[in-house]
Each structure stands twice: as structure tokens, then as C-alpha cells.
Coordinates of C-alpha atoms in Angstrom, one line a residue:
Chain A
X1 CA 127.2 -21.7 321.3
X2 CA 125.4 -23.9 323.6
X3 CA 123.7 -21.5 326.9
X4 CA 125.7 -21.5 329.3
X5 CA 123.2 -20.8 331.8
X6 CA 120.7 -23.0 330.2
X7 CA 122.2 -25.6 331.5
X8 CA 122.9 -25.5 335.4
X9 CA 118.6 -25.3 336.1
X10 CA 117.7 -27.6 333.6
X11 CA 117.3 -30.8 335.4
X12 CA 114.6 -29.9 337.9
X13 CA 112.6 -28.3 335.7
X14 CA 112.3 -30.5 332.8
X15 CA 111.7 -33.3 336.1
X16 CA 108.7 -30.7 337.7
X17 CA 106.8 -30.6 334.4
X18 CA 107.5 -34.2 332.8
X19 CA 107.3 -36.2 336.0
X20 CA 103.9 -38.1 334.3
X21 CA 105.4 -38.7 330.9
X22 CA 107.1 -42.0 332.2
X23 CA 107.1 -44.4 329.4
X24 CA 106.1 -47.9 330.2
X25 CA 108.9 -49.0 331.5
X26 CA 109.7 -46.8 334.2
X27 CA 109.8 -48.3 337.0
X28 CA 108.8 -46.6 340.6
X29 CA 112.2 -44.9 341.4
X30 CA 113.1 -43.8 344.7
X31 CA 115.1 -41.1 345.9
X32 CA 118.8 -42.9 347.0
X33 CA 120.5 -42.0 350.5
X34 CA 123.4 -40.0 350.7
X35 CA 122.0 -38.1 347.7
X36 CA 122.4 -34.1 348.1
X37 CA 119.7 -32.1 346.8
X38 CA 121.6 -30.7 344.3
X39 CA 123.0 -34.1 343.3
X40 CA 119.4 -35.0 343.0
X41 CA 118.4 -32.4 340.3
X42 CA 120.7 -33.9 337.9
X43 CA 119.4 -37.6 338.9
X44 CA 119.7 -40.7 336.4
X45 CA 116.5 -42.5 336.3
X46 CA 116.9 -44.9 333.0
X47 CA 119.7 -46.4 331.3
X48 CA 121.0 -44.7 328.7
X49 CA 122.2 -47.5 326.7
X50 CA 119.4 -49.6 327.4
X51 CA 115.9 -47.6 328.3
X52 CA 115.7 -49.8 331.3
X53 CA 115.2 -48.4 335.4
X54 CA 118.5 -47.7 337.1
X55 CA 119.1 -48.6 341.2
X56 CA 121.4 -46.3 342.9
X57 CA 123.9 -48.5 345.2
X58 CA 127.6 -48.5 345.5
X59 CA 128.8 -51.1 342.5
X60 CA 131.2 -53.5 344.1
X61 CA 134.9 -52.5 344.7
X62 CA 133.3 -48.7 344.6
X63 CA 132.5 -46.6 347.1
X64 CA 130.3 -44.0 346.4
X65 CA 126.4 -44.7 344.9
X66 CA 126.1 -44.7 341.2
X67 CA 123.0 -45.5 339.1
X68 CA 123.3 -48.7 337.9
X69 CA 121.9 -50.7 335.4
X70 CA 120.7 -54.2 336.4
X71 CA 119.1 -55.2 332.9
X72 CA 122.3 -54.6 330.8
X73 CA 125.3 -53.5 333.3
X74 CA 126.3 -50.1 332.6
X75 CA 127.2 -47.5 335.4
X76 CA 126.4 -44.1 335.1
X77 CA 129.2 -42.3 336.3
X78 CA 128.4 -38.3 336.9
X79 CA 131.1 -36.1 337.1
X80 CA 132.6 -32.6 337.5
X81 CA 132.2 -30.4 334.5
X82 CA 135.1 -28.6 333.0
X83 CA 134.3 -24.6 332.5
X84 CA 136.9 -23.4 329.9
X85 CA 137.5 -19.3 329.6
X86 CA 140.0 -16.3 329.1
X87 CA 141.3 -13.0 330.5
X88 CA 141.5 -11.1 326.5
X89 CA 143.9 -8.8 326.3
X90 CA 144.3 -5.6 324.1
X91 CA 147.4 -3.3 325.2
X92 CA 146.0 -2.1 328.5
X93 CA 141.9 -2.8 328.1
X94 CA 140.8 -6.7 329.2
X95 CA 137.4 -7.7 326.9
X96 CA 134.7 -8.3 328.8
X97 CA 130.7 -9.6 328.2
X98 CA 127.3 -8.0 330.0
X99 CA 125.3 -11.7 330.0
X100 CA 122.4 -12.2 328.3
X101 CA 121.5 -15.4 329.7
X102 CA 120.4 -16.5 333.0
X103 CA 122.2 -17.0 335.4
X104 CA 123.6 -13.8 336.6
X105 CA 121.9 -11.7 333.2
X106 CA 123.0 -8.7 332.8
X107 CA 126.0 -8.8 334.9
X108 CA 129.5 -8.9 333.6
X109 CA 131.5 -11.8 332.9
X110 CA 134.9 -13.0 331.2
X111 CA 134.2 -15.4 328.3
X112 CA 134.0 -18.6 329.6
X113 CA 131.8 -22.2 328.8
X114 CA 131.2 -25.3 329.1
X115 CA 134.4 -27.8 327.7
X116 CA 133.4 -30.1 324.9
X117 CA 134.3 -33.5 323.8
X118 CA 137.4 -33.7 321.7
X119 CA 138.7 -30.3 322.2
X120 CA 141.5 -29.2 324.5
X121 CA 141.1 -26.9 327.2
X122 CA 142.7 -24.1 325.0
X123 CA 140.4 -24.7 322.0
X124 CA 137.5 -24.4 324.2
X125 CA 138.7 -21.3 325.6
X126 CA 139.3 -19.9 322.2
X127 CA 135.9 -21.0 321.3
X128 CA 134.1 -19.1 323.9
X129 CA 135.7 -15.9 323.0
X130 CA 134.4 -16.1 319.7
X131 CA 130.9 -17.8 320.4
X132 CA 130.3 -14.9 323.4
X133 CA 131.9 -11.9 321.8
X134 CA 132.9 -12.5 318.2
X135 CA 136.7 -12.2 319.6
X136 CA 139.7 -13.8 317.8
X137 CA 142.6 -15.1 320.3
X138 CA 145.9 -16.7 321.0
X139 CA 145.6 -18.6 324.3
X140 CA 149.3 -17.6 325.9
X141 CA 149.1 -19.6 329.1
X142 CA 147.4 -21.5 331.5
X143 CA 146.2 -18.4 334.4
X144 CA 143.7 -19.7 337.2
X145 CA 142.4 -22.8 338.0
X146 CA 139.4 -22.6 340.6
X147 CA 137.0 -26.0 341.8
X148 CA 133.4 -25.0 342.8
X149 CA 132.9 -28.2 345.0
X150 CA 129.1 -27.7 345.6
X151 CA 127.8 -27.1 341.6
X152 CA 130.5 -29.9 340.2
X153 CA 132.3 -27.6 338.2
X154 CA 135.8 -26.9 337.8
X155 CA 136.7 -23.3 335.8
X156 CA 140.6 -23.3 333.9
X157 CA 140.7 -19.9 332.2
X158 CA 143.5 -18.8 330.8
X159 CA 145.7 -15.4 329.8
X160 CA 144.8 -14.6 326.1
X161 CA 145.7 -12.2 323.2
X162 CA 143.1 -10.4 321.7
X163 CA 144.1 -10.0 317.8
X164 CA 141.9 -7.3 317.1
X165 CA 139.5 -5.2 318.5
X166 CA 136.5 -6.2 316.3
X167 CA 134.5 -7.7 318.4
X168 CA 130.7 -7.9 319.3
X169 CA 128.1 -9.4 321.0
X170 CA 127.4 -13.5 320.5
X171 CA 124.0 -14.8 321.4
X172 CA 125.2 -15.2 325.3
X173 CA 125.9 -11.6 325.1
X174 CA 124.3 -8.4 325.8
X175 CA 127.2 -6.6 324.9
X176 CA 131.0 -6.6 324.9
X177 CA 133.2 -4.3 325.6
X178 CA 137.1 -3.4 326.2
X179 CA 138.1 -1.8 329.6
X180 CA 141.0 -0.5 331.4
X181 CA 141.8 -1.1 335.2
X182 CA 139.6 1.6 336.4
X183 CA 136.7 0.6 334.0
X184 CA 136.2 -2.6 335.3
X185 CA 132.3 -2.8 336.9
X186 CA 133.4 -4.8 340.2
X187 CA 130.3 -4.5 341.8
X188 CA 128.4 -6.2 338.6
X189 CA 130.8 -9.3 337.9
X190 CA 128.7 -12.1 337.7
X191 CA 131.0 -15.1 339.1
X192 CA 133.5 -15.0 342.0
X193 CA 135.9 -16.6 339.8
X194 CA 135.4 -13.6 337.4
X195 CA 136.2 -11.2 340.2
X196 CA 139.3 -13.5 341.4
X197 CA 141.0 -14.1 338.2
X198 CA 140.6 -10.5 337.1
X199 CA 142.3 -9.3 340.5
X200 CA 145.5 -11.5 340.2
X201 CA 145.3 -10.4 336.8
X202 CA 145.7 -6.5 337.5
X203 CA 148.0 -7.3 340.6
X204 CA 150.0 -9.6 338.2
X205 CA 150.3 -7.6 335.7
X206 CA 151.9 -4.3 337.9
X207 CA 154.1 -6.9 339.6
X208 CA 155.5 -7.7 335.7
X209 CA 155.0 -11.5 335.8
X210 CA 152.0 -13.9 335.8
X211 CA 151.8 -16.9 338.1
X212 CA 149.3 -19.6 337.6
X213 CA 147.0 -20.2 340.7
X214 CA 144.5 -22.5 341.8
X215 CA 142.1 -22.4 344.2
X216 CA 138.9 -23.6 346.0
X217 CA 135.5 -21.5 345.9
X218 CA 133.0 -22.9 348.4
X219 CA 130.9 -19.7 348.9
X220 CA 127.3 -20.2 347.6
X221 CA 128.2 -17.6 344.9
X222 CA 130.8 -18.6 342.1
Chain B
X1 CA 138.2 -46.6 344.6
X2 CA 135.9 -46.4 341.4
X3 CA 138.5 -48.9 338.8
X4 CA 140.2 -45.7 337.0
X5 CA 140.8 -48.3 333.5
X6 CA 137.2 -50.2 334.0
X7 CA 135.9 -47.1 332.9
X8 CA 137.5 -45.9 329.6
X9 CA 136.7 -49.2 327.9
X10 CA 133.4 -49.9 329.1
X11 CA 131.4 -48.3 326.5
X12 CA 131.5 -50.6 323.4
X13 CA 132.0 -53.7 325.4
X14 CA 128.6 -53.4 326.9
X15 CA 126.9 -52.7 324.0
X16 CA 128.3 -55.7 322.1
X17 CA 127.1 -57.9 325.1
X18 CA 124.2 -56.7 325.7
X19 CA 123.1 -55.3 322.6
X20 CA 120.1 -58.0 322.4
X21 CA 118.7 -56.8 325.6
X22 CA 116.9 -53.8 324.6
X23 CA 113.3 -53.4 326.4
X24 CA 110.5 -53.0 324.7
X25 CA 111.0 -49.4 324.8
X26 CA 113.6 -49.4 322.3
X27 CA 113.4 -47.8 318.8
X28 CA 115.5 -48.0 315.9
X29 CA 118.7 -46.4 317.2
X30 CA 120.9 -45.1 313.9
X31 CA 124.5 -44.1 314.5
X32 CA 124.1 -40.0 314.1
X33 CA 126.2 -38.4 311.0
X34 CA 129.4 -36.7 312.3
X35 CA 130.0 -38.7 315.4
X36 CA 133.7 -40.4 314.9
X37 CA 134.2 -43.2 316.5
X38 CA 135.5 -43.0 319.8
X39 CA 131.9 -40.6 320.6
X40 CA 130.0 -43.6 319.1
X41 CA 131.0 -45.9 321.9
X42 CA 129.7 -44.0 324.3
X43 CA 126.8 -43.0 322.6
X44 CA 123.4 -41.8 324.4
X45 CA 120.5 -44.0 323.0
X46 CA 117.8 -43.3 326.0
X47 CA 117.0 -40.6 328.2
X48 CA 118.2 -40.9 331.7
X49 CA 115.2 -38.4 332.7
X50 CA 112.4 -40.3 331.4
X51 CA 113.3 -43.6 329.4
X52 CA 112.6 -43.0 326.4
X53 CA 114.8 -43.5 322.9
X54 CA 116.6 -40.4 322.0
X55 CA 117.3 -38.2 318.6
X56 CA 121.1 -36.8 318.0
X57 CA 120.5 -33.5 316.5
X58 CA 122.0 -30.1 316.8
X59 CA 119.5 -28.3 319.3
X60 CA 118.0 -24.7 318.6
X61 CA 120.8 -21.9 319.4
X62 CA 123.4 -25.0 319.7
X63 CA 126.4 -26.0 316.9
X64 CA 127.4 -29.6 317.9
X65 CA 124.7 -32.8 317.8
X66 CA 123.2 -34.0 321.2
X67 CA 121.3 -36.0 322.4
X68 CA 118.0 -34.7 322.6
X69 CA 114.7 -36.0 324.1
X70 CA 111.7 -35.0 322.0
X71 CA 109.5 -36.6 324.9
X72 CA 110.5 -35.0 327.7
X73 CA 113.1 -32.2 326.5
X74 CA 116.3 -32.9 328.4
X75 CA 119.3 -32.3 326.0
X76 CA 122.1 -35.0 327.1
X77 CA 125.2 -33.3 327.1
X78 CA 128.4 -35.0 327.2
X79 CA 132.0 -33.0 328.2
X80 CA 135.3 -34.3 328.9
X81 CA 136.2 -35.7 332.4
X82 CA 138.7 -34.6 334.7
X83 CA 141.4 -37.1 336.1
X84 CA 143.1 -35.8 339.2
X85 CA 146.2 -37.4 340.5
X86 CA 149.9 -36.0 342.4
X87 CA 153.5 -36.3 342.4
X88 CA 154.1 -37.9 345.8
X89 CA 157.4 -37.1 347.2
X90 CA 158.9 -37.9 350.6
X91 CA 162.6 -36.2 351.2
X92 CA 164.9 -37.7 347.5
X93 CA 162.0 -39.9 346.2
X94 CA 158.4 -39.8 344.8
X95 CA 155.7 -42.5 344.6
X96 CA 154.9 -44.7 342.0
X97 CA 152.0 -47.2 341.8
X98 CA 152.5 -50.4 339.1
X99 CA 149.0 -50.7 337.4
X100 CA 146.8 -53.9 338.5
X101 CA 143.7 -52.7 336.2
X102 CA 143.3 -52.5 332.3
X103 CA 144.4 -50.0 330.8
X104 CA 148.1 -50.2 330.8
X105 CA 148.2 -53.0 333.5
X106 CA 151.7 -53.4 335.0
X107 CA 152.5 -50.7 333.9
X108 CA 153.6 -47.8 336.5
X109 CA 151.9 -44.1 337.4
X110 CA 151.5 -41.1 339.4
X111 CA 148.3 -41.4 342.1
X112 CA 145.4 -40.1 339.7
X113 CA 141.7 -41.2 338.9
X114 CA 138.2 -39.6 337.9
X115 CA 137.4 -36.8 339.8
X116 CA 134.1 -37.1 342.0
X117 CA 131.2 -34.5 341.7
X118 CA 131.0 -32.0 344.8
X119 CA 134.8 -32.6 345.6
X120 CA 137.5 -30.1 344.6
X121 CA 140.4 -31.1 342.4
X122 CA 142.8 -31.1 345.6
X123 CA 140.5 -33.3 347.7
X124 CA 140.5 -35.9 344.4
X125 CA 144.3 -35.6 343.9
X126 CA 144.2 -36.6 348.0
X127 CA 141.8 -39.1 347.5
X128 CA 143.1 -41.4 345.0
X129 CA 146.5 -41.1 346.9
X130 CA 144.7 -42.6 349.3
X131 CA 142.8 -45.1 347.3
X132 CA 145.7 -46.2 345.3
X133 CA 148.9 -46.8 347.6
X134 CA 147.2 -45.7 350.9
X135 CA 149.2 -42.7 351.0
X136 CA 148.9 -39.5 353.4
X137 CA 149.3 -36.4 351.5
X138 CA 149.3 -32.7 351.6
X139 CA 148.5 -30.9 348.0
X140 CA 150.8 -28.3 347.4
X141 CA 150.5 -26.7 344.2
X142 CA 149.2 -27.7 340.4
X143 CA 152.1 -28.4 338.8
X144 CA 150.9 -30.2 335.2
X145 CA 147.4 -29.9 333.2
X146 CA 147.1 -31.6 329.8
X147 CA 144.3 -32.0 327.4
X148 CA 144.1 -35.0 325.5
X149 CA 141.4 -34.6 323.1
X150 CA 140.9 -37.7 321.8
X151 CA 140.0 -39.3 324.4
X152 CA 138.1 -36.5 326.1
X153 CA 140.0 -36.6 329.5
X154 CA 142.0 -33.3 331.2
X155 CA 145.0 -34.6 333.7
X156 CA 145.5 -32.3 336.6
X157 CA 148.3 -33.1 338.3
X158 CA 149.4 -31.4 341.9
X159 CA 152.8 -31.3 343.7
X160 CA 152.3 -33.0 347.0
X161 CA 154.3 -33.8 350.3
X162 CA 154.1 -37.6 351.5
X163 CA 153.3 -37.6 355.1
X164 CA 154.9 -40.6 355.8
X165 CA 156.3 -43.6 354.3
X166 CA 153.6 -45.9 355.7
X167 CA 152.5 -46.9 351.8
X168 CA 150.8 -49.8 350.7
X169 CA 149.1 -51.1 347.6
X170 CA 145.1 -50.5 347.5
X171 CA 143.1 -52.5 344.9
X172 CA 143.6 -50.6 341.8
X173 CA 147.8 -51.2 342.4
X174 CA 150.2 -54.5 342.3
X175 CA 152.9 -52.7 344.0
X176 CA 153.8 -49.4 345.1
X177 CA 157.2 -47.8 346.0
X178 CA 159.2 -44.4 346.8
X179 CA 161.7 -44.2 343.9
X180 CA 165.1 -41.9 343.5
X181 CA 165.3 -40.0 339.7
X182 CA 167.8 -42.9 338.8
X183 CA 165.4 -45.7 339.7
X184 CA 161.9 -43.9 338.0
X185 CA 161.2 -47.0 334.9
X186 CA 161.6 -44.8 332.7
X187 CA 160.6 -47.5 329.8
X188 CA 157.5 -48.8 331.9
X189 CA 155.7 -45.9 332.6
X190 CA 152.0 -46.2 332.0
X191 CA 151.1 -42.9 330.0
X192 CA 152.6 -40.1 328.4
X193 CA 150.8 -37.5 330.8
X194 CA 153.0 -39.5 334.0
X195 CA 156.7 -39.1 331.8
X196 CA 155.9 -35.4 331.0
X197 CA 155.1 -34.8 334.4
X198 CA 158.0 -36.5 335.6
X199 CA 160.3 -34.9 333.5
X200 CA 159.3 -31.8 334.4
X201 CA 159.4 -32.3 338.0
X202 CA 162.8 -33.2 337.9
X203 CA 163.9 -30.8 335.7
X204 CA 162.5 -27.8 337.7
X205 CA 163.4 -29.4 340.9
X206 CA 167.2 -29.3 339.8
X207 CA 166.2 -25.7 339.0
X208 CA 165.3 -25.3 342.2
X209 CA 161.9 -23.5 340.9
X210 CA 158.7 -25.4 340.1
X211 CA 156.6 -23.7 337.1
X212 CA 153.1 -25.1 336.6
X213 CA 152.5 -26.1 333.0
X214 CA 149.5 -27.1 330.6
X215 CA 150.1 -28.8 327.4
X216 CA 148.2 -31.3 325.3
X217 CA 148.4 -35.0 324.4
X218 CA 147.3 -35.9 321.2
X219 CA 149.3 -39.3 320.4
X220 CA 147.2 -42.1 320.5
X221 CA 148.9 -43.5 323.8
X222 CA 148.3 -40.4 326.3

């Protein structure tokens, strides 16, 4: 149930209006080299473990920066986030969700969310199904796997039957409903991935067998 | 070049050494309710935003405990990571690596380590081909993905074509050849994702038809 959207633009923000509330023990920190923009948005300025001021350098035997912890030794790795989702099936109609959450609100999506800790990729797309339309699944197979180098993320979704056709809108979700080929909105999918995985879908589908694909997206749009 | 094993374990031993070393910053840190012991480990105890000590509660809207900041309002999520490696081959024979880092050290594995933010999976699968047995390689296809929920870690594996033979070991490897099916160490191999993957590689390359395939590990040796 955690926003899906909520996430990606929370880091600058919460930096914009906290940016005085620096406890005593912050330290002055500076922007590091060879840090992106959107790398710096998401930028570790305290230890974790320890509360103390991190430096960003390359740790030895590394080679790319990481904040690092002088006063007790930890490095904070950052790393690609896993996006789990599904394509739900129903004899002919595919479920999809209008969004009710920034970003992209209001356009359609597949059910898809972040991956949690000590779930498989499956679970997690099961989860999202319910959690964004109330929806009830058997993962079948793995189905697209696409890397979106410039936010970090990597999307796995997956083919999936739809058990019933009880379904409704979670909290993410405007509303949810069950289309057929010529239903779907293409001009008012939300992600590129969306649009990609429900094309191989359809042209899978008429050619009578599924083949799992990966791919890059590098356009400013997922 | 990030050491792939230095990482899994790091958690708990830096807490236990430098548990003392708290600044005066720190509060009374108590383990949350429902977080098993694996999560503890790696548990959040300051936030990276603004330095000071966290709460684990469930947020508003949210079903699983974070850590949340009640200073500044940054909710510390934590998701599973994504380790990226290949199946090397060059003509009859694919390459190995022989571990010379913790975990599983001396042990032998496929090319694979954390993936980076802001590359894809491909470029990572490349990358620590590179990093581990200086190896040239093309990415082909995704060929294995497994889960391993206990750990929090998803294994993408690729198919890829060595570009030459010119190998050697980096600093994460003792050795590294090019090995025929009857000479793979079957009974040395580091982890359960590298036997599946080389079991199935074999078996659909005597099929003459590679199928990529997702699974899960949930033994406690992945």
C-alpha cells in the first residue's frame, strides 16, 4: 500500500523545507563530484547506523563515490529499485488502474510497485494487484523485464491470471477496470513500460505464444 | 569493483564494533516489533537526511514498519537489491570465476555483483564481467531471474558471448577459467542461483532452444 508515486519526489522536497533543521551534529556537507542531479535528490548526508556526517569518496578497492562513514565505517550503498507488476488477465479483457497518485494521476497504468524486503518478485506482483485494484491472481510467468537507467529503477512484470472479476479501486486507484484489445486508452497510459509490455502482450497473444523480453528505456518518459 | 561478499555481511559486524560510538545525537534505539532477524542487521537507526534518531512505525496509508523521521519527515525505505551477472561462453566453454571474497570464498561463480544506480541491468551484467575476470562481453538475452527472499536479493542472469579469450582474474577472483560441461565443479559451485543457471543452460543448449526462466531460492544457501 505504500504510494507509489510518493516516493520518486520525495527527497528534494523534504531537503527544500528541512534544510535548517540540522541537528547538532551535522556537519557542513558539500555537494560531491561526479554527482548527477538526480543522484543528488536522493543524497545521504548522516550515517544511518551512527547519526554521524558522511564524506562522499570512492572507498578503497571501489570505484565509484559512496557516502561513507568516517566515525564508525559503514558505506552507504544506493542502488536500483526493483518495480514488481502484472498484465491480469480475464478471458479476452486485461485489468487495468486510472492512478490516483502523482506521478502520471489520472492516467492508466498496469498494477505495478515498489518490491519489498523478503518477498519474491511474484509475491510483490501479486501484492500490487490486490493493494491497487482489490484483484486476486496467479502469477503464470515471468513477461517483460525493462531498466530505466536514469530514475534507478528496474520494472519485472509478469503475465497473470485474474481469478475473478471482483475487483475495485485500492487507495492508488481512481478506478479499475477490465478492457479488451480495442478498449485499451493508449494515448492515456501512464509509463512507457505500460505501453510496451501491453503491445508484446496483444501481438503475443495473436501470435499464440509469449516470449519473455527485456529491454532498455532511456527516454525521459518511463 | 565494489567487494560483491563485503557487502552482505557488513551490517551486524559494524554494529557490534562500533556500537560504543554513537554521537551525542543518539537516542535510545529499541529493536522495532516484527522485524526478524536478518532486517534487524541492517536496521536504520538515524536519518540520512538530517541526522537525527529514527522511529520504526507503519506510516499513514502504509502496511509494513519504516523507518520514519518525525524531525524532518523522510520515510527510509528499504527494497531488495538486484545482483546482475552472465553466462560467459566462448565456442564449447563458459567462464567461471573461483571466489577470493567472503562469502563462499574459493568457491566458483558466474560474473555477477550489485547492480549500480543509473546503469541498466545489461551494462551491470557487462560490467562485473569486466570487473571480475576482465572479460569482453556482448549481452545477449536474460536467460535466469530468481528471488531469494530471505536475503532480499533478485539474480538476473544474461546469456552472453565472450569476445575473446584474453581473461584474467580482477580483485574479487583467485582464478578464472573457460570450462567444457564435463569440467563445470559441479560440487564447488558457490550458490544455488550459479548451479540452476548452469543446468539450465546446458540443458536448453542440448535443446538447441534457450527459454528464459524465473524461479525463487528460498534454502538458506542461495
Amino acid at each position: 500500500m505504500r504510494r507509489h508515486g510518493a516516493r520518486s519526489g520525495r527527497g528534494f522536497g523534504v531537503f527544500l523545507a528541512f534544510s535548517g533543521a540540522y541537528p547538532s551534529t551535522a556537519v557542513a556537507i558539500q555537494r560531491p563530484s561526479r554527482v548527477s542531479d538526480d543522484t543528488y535528490k536522493h543524497l545521504i548526508r548522516f550515517c544511518n547506523s551512527c547519526g554521524a556526517g558522511v564524506t562522499h569518496r570512492i572507498p578503497e578497492g571501489d570505484t565509484l563515490a559512496r557516502a561513507v562513514c568516517d566515525a564508525c565505517g559503514t558505506i552507504h550503498y544506493q542502488n536500483p529499485k526493483l518495480v514488481v507488476g502484472c498484465v491480469p488477465v480475464h478471458g479476452d479483457r486485461i485489468l487495468i488502474c486510472k492512478r490516483a497518485i502523482e506521478p502520471r494521476y489520472g492516467l492508466w497504468t498496469l498494477p505495478a510497485g515498489f518490491m519489498e524486503n523478503e518477498e519474491s518478485a511474484a509475491e510483490g506482483a501479486a501484492r500490487e494487484a490486490l493493494e491497487e485494484a482489490n484483484a486476486r491472481v496467479d502469477i503464470e510467468d515471468l513477461y517483460t523485464v525493462y531498466s530505466i537507467p536514469h530514475i534507478s529503477q528496474v520494472y519485472m512484470m509478469f503475465r497473470a491470471r485474474l481469478l475473478d472479476t471482483d475487483v475495485s479501486p485500492g487507495v492508488e486507484s481512481l478506478e479499475v477496470k477490465l478492457v479488451r484489445e480495442d478498449e485499451i486508452p493508449w494515448d492515456q497510459l501512464a509509463f512507457a513500460m505500460v505501453k510496451r509490455t501491453l503491445e508484446h502482450f496483444i501481438a503475443d497473444r495473436r501470435a499464440g505464444s509469449f516470449v519473455t523480453r527485456f529491454g532498455d528505456i532511456r527516454a525521459p518518459h518511463r
